Short mmCIF file of C-alpha atoms in Angstrom, two decimals:
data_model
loop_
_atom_site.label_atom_id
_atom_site.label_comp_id
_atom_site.label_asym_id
_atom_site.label_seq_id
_atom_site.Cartn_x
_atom_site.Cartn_y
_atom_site.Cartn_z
CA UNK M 1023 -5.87 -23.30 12.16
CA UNK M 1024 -9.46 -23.82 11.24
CA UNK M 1025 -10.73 -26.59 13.53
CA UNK M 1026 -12.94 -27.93 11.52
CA UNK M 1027 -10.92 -28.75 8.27
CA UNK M 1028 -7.76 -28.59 9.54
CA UNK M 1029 -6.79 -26.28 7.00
CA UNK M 1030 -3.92 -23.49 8.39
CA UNK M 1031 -4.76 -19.72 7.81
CA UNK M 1032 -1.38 -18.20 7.87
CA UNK M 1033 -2.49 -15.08 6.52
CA UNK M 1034 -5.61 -12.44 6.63
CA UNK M 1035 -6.43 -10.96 3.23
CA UNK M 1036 -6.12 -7.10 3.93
CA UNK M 1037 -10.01 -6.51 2.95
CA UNK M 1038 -10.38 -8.92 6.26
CA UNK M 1039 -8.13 -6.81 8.23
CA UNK M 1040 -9.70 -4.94 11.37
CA UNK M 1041 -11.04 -1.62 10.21
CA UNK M 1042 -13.74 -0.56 12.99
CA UNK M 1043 -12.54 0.97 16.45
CA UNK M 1044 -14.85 -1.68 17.97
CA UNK M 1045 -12.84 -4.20 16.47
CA UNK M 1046 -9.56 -3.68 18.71
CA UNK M 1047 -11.21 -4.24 22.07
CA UNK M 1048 -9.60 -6.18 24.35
CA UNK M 1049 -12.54 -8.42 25.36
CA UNK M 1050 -14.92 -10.15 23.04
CA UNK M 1051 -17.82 -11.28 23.94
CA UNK M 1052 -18.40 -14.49 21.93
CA UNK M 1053 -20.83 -14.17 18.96
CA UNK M 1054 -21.03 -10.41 20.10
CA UNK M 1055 -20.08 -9.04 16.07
CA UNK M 1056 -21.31 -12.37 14.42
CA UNK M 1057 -24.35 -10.23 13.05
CA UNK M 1058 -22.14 -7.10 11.99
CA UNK M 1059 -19.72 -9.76 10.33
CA UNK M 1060 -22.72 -11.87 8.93
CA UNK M 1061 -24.36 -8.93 7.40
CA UNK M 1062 -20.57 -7.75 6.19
CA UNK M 1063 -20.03 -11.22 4.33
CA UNK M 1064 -23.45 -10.79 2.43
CA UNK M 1065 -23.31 -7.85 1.14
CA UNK M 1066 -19.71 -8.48 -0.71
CA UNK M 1067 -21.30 -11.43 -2.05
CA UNK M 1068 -24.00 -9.39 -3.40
CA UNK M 1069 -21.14 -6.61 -5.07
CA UNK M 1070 -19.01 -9.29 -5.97
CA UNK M 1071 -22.09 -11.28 -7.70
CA UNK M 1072 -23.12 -7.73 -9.30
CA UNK M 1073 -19.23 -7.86 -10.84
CA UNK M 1074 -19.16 -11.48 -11.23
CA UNK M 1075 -22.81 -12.08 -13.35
CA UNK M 1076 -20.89 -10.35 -16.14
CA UNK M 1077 -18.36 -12.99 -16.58
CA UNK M 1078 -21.12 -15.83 -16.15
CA UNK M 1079 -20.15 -16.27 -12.34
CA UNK M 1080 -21.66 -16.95 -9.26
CA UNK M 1081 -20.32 -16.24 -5.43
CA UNK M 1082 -21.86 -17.19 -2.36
CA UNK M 1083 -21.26 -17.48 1.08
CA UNK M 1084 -20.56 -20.92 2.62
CA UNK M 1085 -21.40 -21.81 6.27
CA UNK M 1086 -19.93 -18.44 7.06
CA UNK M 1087 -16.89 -19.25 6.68
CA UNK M 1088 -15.86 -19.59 3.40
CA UNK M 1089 -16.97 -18.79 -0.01
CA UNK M 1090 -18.27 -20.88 -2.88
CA UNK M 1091 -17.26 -19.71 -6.59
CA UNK M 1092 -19.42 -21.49 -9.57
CA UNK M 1093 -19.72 -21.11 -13.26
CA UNK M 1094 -23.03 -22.12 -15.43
CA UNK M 1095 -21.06 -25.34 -16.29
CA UNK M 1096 -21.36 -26.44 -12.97
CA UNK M 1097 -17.46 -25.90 -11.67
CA UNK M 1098 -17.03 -25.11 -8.18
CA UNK M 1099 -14.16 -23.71 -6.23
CA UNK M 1100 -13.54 -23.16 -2.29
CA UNK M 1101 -12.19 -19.83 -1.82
CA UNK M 1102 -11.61 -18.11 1.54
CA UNK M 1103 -11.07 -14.16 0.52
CA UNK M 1104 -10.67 -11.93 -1.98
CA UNK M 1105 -7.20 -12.92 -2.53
CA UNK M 1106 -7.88 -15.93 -3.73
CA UNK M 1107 -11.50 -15.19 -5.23
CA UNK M 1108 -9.84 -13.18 -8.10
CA UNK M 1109 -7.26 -15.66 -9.38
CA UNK M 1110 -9.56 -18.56 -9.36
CA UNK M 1111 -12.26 -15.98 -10.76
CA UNK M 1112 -9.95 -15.38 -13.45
CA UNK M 1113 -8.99 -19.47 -14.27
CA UNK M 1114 -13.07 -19.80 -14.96
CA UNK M 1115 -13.61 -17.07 -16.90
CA UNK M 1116 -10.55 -17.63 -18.94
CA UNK M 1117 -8.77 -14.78 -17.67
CA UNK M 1118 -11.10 -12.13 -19.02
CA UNK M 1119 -11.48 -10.42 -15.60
CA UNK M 1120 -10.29 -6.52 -15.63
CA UNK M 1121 -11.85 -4.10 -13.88
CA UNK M 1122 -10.64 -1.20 -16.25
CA UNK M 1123 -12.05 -3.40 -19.57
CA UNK M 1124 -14.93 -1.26 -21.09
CA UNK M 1125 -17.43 -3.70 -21.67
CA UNK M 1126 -17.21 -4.98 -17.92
CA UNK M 1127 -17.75 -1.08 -17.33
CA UNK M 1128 -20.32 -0.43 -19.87
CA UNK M 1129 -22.11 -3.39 -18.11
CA UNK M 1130 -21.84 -2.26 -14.76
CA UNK M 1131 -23.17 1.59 -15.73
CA UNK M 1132 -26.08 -0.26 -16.90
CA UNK M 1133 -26.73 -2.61 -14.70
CA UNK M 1134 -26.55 0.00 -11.98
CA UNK M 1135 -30.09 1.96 -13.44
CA UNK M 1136 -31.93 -1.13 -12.22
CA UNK M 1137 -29.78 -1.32 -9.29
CA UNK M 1138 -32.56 -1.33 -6.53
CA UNK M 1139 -35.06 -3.79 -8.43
CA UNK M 1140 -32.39 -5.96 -9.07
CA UNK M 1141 -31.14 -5.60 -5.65
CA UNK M 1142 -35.05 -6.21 -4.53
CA UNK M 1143 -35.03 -10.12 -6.20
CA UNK M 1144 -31.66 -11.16 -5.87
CA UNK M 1145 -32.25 -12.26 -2.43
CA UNK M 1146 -35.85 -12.82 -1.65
CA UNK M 1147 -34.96 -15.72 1.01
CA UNK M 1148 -32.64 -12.86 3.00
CA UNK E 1483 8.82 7.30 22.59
CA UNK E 1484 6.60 6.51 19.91
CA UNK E 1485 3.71 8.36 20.36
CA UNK E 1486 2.08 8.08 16.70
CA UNK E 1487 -1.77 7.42 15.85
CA UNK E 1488 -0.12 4.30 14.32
CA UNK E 1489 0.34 3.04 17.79
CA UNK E 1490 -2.57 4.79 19.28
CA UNK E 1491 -5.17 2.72 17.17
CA UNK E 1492 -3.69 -0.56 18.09
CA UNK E 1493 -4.20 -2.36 21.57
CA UNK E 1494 -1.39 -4.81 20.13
CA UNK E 1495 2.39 -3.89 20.54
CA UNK E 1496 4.05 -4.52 17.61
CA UNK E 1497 7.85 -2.93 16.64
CA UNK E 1498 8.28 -0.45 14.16
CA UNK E 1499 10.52 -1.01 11.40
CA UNK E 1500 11.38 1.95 9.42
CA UNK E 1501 13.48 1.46 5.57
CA UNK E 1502 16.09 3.10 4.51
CA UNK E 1503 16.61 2.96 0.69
CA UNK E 1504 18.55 4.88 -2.23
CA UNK E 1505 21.56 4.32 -4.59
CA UNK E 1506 24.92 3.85 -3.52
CA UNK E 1507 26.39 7.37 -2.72
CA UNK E 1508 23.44 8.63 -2.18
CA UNK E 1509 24.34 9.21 1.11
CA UNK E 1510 22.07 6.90 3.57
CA UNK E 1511 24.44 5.36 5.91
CA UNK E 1512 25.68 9.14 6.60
CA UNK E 1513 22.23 9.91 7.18
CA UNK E 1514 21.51 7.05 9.22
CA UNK E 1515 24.57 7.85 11.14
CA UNK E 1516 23.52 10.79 12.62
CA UNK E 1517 19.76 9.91 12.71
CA UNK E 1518 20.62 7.12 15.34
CA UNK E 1519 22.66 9.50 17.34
CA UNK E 1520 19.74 11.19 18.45
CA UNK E 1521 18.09 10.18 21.60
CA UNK E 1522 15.08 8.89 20.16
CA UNK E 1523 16.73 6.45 18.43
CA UNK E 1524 19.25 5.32 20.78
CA UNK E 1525 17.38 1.96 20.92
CA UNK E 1526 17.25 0.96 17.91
CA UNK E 1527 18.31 -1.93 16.15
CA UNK E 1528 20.07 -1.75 12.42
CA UNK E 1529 20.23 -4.13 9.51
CA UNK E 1530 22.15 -3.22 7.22
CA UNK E 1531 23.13 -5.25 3.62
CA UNK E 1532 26.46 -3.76 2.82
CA UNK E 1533 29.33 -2.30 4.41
CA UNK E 1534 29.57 1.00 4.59
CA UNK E 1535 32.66 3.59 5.32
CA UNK E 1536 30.87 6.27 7.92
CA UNK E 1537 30.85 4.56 11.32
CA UNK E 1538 28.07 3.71 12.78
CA UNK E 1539 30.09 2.70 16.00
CA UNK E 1540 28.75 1.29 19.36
CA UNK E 1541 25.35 0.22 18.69
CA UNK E 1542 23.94 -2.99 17.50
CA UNK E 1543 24.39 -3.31 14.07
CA UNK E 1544 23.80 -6.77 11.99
CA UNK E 1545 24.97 -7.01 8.87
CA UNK E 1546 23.46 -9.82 6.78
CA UNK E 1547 23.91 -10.94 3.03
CA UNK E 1548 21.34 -10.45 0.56
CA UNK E 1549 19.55 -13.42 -0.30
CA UNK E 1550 16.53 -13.54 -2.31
CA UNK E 1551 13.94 -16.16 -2.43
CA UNK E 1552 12.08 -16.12 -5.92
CA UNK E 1553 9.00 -17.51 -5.29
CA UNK E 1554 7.42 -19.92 -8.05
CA UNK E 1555 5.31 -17.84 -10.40
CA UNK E 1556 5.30 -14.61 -8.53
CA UNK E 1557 6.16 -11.18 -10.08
CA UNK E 1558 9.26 -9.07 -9.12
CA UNK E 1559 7.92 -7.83 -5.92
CA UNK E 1560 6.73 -11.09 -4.54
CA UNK E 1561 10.08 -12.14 -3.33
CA UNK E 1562 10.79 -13.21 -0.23
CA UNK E 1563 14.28 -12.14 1.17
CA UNK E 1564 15.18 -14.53 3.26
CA UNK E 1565 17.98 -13.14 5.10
CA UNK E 1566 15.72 -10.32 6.54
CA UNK E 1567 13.04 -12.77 7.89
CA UNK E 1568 15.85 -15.29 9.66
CA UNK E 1569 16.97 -11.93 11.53
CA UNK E 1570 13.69 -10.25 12.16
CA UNK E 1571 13.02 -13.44 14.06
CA UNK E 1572 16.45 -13.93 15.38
CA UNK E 1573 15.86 -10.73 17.12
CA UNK E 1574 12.47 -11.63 18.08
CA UNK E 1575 14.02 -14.59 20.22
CA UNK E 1576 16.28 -12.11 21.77
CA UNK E 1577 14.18 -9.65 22.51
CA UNK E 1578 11.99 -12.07 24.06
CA UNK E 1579 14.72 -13.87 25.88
CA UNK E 1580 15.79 -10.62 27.50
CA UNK E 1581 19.25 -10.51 25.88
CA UNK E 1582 18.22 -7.09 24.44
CA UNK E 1583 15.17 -4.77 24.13
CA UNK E 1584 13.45 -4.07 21.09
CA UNK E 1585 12.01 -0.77 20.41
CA UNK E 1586 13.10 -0.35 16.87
CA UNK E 1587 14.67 -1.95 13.53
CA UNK E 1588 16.24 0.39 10.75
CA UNK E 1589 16.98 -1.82 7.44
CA UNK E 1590 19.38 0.09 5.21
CA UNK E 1591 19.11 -1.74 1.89
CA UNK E 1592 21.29 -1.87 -0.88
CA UNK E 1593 21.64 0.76 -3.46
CA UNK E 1594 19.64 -1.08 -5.94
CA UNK E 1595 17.06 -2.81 -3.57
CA UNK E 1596 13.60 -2.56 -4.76
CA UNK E 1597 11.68 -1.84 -0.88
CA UNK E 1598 8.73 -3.72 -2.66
CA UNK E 1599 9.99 -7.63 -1.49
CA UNK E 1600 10.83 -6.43 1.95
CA UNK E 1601 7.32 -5.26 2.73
CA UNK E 1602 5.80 -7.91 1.15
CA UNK E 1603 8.55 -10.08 3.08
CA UNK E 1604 7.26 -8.55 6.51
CA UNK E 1605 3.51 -8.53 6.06
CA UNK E 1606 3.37 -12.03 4.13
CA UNK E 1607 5.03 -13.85 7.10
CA UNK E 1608 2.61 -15.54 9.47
CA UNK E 1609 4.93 -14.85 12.44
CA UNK E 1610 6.52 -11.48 11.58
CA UNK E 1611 3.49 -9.27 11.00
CA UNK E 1612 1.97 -10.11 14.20
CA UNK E 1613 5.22 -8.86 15.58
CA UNK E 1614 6.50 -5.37 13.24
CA UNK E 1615 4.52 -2.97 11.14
CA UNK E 1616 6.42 -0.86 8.36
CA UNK E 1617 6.59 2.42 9.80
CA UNK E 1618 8.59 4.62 7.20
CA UNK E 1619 10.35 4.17 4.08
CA UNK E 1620 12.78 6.24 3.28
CA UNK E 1621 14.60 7.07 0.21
CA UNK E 1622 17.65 9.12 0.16
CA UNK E 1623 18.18 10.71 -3.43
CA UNK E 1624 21.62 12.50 -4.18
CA UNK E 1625 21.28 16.09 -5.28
CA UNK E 1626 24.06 16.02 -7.68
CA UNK E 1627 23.32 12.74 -9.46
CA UNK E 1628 19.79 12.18 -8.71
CA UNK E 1629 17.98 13.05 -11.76
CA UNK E 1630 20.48 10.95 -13.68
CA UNK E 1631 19.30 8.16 -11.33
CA UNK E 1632 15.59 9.00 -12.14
CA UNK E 1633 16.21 9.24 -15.79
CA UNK E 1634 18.55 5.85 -15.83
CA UNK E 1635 17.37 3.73 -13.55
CA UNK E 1636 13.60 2.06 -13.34
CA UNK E 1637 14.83 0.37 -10.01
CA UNK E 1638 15.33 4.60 -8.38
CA UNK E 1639 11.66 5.61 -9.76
CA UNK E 1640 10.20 2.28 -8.12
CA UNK E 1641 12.05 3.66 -4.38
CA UNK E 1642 10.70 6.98 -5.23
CA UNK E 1643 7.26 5.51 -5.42
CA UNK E 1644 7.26 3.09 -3.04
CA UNK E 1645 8.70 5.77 -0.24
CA UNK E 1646 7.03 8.09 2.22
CA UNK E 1647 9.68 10.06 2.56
CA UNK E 1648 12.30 11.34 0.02
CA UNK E 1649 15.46 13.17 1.77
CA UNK E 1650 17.57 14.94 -0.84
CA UNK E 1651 21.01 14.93 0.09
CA UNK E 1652 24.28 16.28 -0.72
CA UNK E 1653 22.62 19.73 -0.91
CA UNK E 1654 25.36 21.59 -0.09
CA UNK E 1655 27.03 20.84 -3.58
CA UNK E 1656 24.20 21.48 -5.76
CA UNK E 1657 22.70 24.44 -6.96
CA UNK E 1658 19.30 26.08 -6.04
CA UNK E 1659 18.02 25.30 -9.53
CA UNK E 1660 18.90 21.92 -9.81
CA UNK E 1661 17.39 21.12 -5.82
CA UNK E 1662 14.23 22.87 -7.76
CA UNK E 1663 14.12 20.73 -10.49
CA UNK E 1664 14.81 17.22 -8.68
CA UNK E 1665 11.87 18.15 -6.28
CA UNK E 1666 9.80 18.84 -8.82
CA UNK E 1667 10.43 15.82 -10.52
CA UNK E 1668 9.97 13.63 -7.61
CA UNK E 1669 6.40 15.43 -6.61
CA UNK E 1670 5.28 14.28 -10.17
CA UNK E 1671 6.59 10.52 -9.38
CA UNK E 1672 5.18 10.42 -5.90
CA UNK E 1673 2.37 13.81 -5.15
CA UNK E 1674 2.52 11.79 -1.47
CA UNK E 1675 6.11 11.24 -0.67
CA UNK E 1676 7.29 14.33 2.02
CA UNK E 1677 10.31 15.90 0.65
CA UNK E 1678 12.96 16.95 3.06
CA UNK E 1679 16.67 18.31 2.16
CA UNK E 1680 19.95 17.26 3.98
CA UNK E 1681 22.89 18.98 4.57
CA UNK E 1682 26.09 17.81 5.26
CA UNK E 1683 23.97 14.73 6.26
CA UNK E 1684 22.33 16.21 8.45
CA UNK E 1685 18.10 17.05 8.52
CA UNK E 1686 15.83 19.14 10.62
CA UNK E 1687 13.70 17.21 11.19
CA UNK E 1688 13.42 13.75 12.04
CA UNK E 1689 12.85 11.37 8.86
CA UNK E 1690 11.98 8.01 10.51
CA UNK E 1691 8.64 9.03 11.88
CA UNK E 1692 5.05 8.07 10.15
CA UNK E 1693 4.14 10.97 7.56
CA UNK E 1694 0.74 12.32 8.11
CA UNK E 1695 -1.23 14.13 5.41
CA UNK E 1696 -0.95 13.41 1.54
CA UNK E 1697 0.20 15.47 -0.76
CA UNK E 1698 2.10 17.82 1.84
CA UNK E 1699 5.23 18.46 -0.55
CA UNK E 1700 3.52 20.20 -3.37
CA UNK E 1701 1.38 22.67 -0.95
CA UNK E 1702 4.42 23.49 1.14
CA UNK E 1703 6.44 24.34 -1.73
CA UNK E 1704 3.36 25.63 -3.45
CA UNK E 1705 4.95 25.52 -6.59
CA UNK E 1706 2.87 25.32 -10.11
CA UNK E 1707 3.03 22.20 -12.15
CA UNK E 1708 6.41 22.51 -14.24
CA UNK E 1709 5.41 23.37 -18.07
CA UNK E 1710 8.75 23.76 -19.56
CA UNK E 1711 10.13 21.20 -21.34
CA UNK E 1712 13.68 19.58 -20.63
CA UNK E 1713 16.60 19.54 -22.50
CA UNK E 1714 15.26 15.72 -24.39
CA UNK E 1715 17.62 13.83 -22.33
CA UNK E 1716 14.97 12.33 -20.49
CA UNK E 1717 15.08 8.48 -21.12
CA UNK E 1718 12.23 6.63 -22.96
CA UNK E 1719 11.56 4.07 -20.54
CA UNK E 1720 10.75 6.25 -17.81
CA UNK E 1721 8.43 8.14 -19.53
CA UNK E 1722 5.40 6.19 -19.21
CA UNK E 1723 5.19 6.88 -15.16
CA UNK E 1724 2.11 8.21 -14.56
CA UNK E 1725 0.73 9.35 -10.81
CA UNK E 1726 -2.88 11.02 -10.21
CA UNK E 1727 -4.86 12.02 -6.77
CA UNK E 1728 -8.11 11.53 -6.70
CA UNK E 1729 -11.02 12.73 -4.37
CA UNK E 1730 -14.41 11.39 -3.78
CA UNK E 1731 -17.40 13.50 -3.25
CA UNK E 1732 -19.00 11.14 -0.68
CA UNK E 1733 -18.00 8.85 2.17
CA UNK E 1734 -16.86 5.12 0.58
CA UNK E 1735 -18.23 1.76 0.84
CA UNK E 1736 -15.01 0.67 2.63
CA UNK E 1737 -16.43 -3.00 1.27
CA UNK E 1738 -17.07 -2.18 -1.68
CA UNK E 1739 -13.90 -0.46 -2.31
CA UNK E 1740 -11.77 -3.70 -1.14
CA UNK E 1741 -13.68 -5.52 -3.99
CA UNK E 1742 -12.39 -3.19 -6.36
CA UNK E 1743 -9.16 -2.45 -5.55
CA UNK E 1744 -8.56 -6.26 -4.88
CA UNK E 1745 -9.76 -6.95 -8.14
CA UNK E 1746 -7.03 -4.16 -9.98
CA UNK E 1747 -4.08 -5.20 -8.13
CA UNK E 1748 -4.90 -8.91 -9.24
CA UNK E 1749 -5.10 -7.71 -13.11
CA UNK E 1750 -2.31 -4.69 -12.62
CA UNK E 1751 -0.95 -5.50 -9.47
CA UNK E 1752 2.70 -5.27 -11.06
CA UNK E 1753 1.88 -1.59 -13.05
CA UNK E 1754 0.49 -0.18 -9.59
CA UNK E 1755 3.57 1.07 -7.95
CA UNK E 1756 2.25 2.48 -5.12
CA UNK E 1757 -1.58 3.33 -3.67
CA UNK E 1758 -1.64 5.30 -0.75
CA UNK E 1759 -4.57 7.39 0.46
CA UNK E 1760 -6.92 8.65 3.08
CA UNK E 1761 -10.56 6.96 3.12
CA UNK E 1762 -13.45 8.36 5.04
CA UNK E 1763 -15.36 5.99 5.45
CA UNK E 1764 -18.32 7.92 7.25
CA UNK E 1765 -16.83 7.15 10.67
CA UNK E 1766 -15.28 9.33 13.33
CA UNK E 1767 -11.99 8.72 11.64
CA UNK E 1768 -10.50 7.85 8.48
CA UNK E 1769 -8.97 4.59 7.03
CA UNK E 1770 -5.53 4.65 6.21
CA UNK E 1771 -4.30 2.69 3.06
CA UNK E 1772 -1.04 2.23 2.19
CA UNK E 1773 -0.30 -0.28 -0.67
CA UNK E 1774 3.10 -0.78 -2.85
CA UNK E 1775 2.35 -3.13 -5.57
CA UNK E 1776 0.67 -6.27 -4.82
CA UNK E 1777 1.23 -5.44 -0.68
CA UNK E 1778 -1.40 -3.43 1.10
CA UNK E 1779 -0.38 -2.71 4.61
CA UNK E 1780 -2.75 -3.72 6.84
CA UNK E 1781 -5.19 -0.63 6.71
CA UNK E 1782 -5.11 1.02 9.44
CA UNK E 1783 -8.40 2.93 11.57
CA UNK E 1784 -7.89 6.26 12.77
CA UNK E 1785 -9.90 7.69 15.51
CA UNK E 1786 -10.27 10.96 14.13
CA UNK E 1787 -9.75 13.44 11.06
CA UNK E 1788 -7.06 15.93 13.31
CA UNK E 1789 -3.92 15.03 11.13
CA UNK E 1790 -5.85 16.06 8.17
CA UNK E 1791 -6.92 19.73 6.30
CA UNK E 1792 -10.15 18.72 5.49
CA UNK E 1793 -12.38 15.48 6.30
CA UNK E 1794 -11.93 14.11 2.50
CA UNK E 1795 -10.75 10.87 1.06
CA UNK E 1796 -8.02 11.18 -1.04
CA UNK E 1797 -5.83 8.45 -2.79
CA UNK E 1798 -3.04 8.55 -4.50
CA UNK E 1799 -2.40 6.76 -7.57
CA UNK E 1800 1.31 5.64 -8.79
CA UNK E 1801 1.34 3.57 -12.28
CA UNK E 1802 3.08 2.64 -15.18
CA UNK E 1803 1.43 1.74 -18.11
CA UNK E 1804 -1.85 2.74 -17.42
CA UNK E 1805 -3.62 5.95 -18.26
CA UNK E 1806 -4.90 7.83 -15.03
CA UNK E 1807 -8.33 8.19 -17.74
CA UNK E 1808 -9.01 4.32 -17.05
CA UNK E 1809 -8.69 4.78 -13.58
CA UNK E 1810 -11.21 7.04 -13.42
CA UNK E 1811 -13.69 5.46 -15.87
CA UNK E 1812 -13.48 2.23 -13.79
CA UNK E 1813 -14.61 3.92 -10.43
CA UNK E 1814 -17.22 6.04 -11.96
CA UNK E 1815 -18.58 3.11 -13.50
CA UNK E 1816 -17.81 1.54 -9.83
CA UNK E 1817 -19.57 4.10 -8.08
CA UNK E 1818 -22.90 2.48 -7.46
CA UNK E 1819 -20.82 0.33 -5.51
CA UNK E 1820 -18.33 2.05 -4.14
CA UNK E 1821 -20.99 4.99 -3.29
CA UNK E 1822 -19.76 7.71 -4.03
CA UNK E 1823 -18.17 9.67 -7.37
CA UNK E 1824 -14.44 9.93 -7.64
CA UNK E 1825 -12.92 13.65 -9.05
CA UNK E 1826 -9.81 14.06 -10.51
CA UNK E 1827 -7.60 16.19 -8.04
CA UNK E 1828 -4.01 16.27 -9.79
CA UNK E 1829 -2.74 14.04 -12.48
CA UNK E 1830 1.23 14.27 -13.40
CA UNK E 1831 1.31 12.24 -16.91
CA UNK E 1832 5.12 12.91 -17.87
CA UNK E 1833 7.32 13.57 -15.25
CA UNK E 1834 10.41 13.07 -17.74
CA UNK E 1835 8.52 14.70 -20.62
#
């Protein structure tokens, strides 16, 4: 249970799941991976964003935590992984998200020439 | 006994459970019979759905009804059966109440059980995946009647996809030509699934252990793709099975990759069938993946490449309804992402064609 909203995780997403040797130590030293995990959780919400600006949608991290799923309309949505990013991705976008559709493709091939200057100004605070 | 990498990359000690699957006749509880007379399985625990006629005598056997929860809005595999959770944790509170030890569960499903809802059953529940990981599944196919299965029944292509390892049984009645032609078709259903023959029940080797390797079927029986064309008694609604490897030329964003494949299974999640690959992930070791249609076991980190030919990702694709050429334009077009190019490596498009 998350202690500060009470809310029960019963399950981790497997894109959450331990991956790294490091990871299955028996002793952890508190805040020891809180940069790897920090850095981990900012870079999906850059990828995701990349995906995500085609459909008019924005994703960003929220007090570490959680994440924080907008459209230009001004809707906002609490999600806490992947698993639920997608179907509340797809609820705002009208169900338009596929990752084999063309045009999402065709914009991601594109976007991807400018990938570094893009990358450069979409996080000037970081 | 269970000496597997599985184990070896966790610090936790969860129980295996392996799955045994296939039609009725096909000759699993035979199997299963003489599997769990051998020592290392003489501490095992069985579930089993159905009654069966070979004897599994003296050992401890439960035999619970089917019951299937249908969850609200889910799709076929997101069931929850119910009857395998209340005994996974009934034998939990034995085990840890000392009435008996637990080193191992066999569930021997029905002939027409789709393995699908009990993985998703297992890894779904809060309390039971911190306590069992799926270890094998394992579909018995009948040499005689098998490719009558395949051809008849969508419920026998879905075990055939969702299993790591296919046993062929009742060899001893069949001939050479027809073994050759049911392995074939199973390679082109599942390129990862480790083919083994039984006779008389009885296998060389011992089925309920973790497969290692991908596509180890088609280079041990390094046989060309088949090019003939069957006799057109293939049924239509098989025919749009489709199952492709593919390799990348560079280590994967293992973040990036979660993004996408997250984002497929949401869309497709009910056309994947199975995903199951190697991904190197520019550590010491690879990261296993293992997924059957909206269930990805929990991935799991190896500490090195020595199971494997060569230090290359691999994953295998199993679909219906999608063309493997959409598969592959997706990733390229991922690849910025994902960092690195994906190649084609084998693609089966008709295995009934």
């Amino acid at each position: 249970m998350c202690i500060l909203c009470g809310e029960l995780v019963m399950h981790v997403h497997w894109t959450d799941q331990k991956t790294h040797d490091r990871e299955y130590s028996n002793t952890v030293v508190v805040g020891e991976l809180q940069r790897d995990r920090m850095r981990d959780r900012l870079r999906r919400v850059r990828y995701v964003n990349q995906i995500l600006s085609f459909y008019g949608l924005n994703f960003k991290d929220w007090n570490g935590s959680r994440y924080l799923l907008s459209d230009r309309k001004g809707r906002q949505e609490v999600v806490g992984d992947l698993g639920a990013l997608w179907p509340e991705a797809q609820k705002m976008s009208g169900n338009r998200i596929d990752p084999l559709d063309p045009e999402l493709l065709a914009y991601l091939g594109g976007h991807d020439h400018h990938h570094d200057h893009d990358h450069a100004h979409e996080h000037p605070h970081e | 006994m269970i000496t597997t990498t599985r184990m070896n990359t966790r610090t936790n000690n969860k129980c295996p459970i392996d799955i045994v699957t296939g039609f009725l006749g096909s000759g699993k509880t035979t199997l299963l019979g003489n599997i769990l007379r051998e020592g290392e399985f003489e501490g095992a625990s069985v579930i089993i759905n159905e009654y069966g006629k070979a004897g599994l005598d003296h050992r401890l056997i439960r035999r619970v009804k089917e019951r299937t929860v249908l969850l609200a809005g889910g799709c076929v595999c997101c069931n929850r059966r119910e009857d395998l959770i209340a005994e996974l944790k009934n034998m939990l509170n034995e085990h840890q109440s000392g009435a008996i030890s637990l080193d191992r569960v066999v569930i021997e499903t029905t002939g027409l059980a789709d393995p699908a809802p009990i993985l998703f059953s297992i890894l779904t529940h809060p309390l039971l995946v911190h306590h069992y990981y799926i270890e094998t599944v394992a579909v018995c196919l009948d040499a005689v009647n098998g490719e009558m299965h395949l051809e008849n029944n969508p419920e026998s292509v879905k075990q055939i996809a969702a299993a790591d390892r296919v046993i062929i049984t009742k060899t001893d009645i069949s001939t050479p030509e027809n073994l050759e032609r049911l392995r074939q078709r199973i390679v082109q259903i599942n390129p990862a699934a480790h083919i083994q023959e039984a006779v008389h029940g009885h296998v060389s080797v011992p089925i309920l252990t973790p497969v290692t390797g991908l596509l180890a079927s088609r280079r041990a029986t390094n046989q060309p793709p088949r090019d003939e064309k069957s006799d057109g008694s293939a049924a239509g609604h098989a025919t749009n099975i489709r199952s492709m490897a593919i390799g990348f030329d560079e280590p994967l964003d293992w973040l990036a990759f979660g993004i996408w494949l997250s984002m497929l299974l949401q869309k497709h999640g009910e056309k994947v069938f199975r995903v199951k690959g190697i991904v190197d992930v520019g550590e010491d070791g690879p990261i296993v993946l293992d997924g059957v249609q909206h269930i990805i076991h929990p991935p799991r980190h190896l500490e090195d490449w020595k199971d494997y030919e060569t230090r290359q990702s691999q994953i295998v694709f199993i679909m219906r309804d999608i063309e493997p050429r959409r598969i592959m334009d997706s990733l390229t077009a991922f690849q910025h992402l994902i960092g690195a190019r994906p190649e084609i490596q084998e693609i089966n498009l008709e295995p009934f064609a």
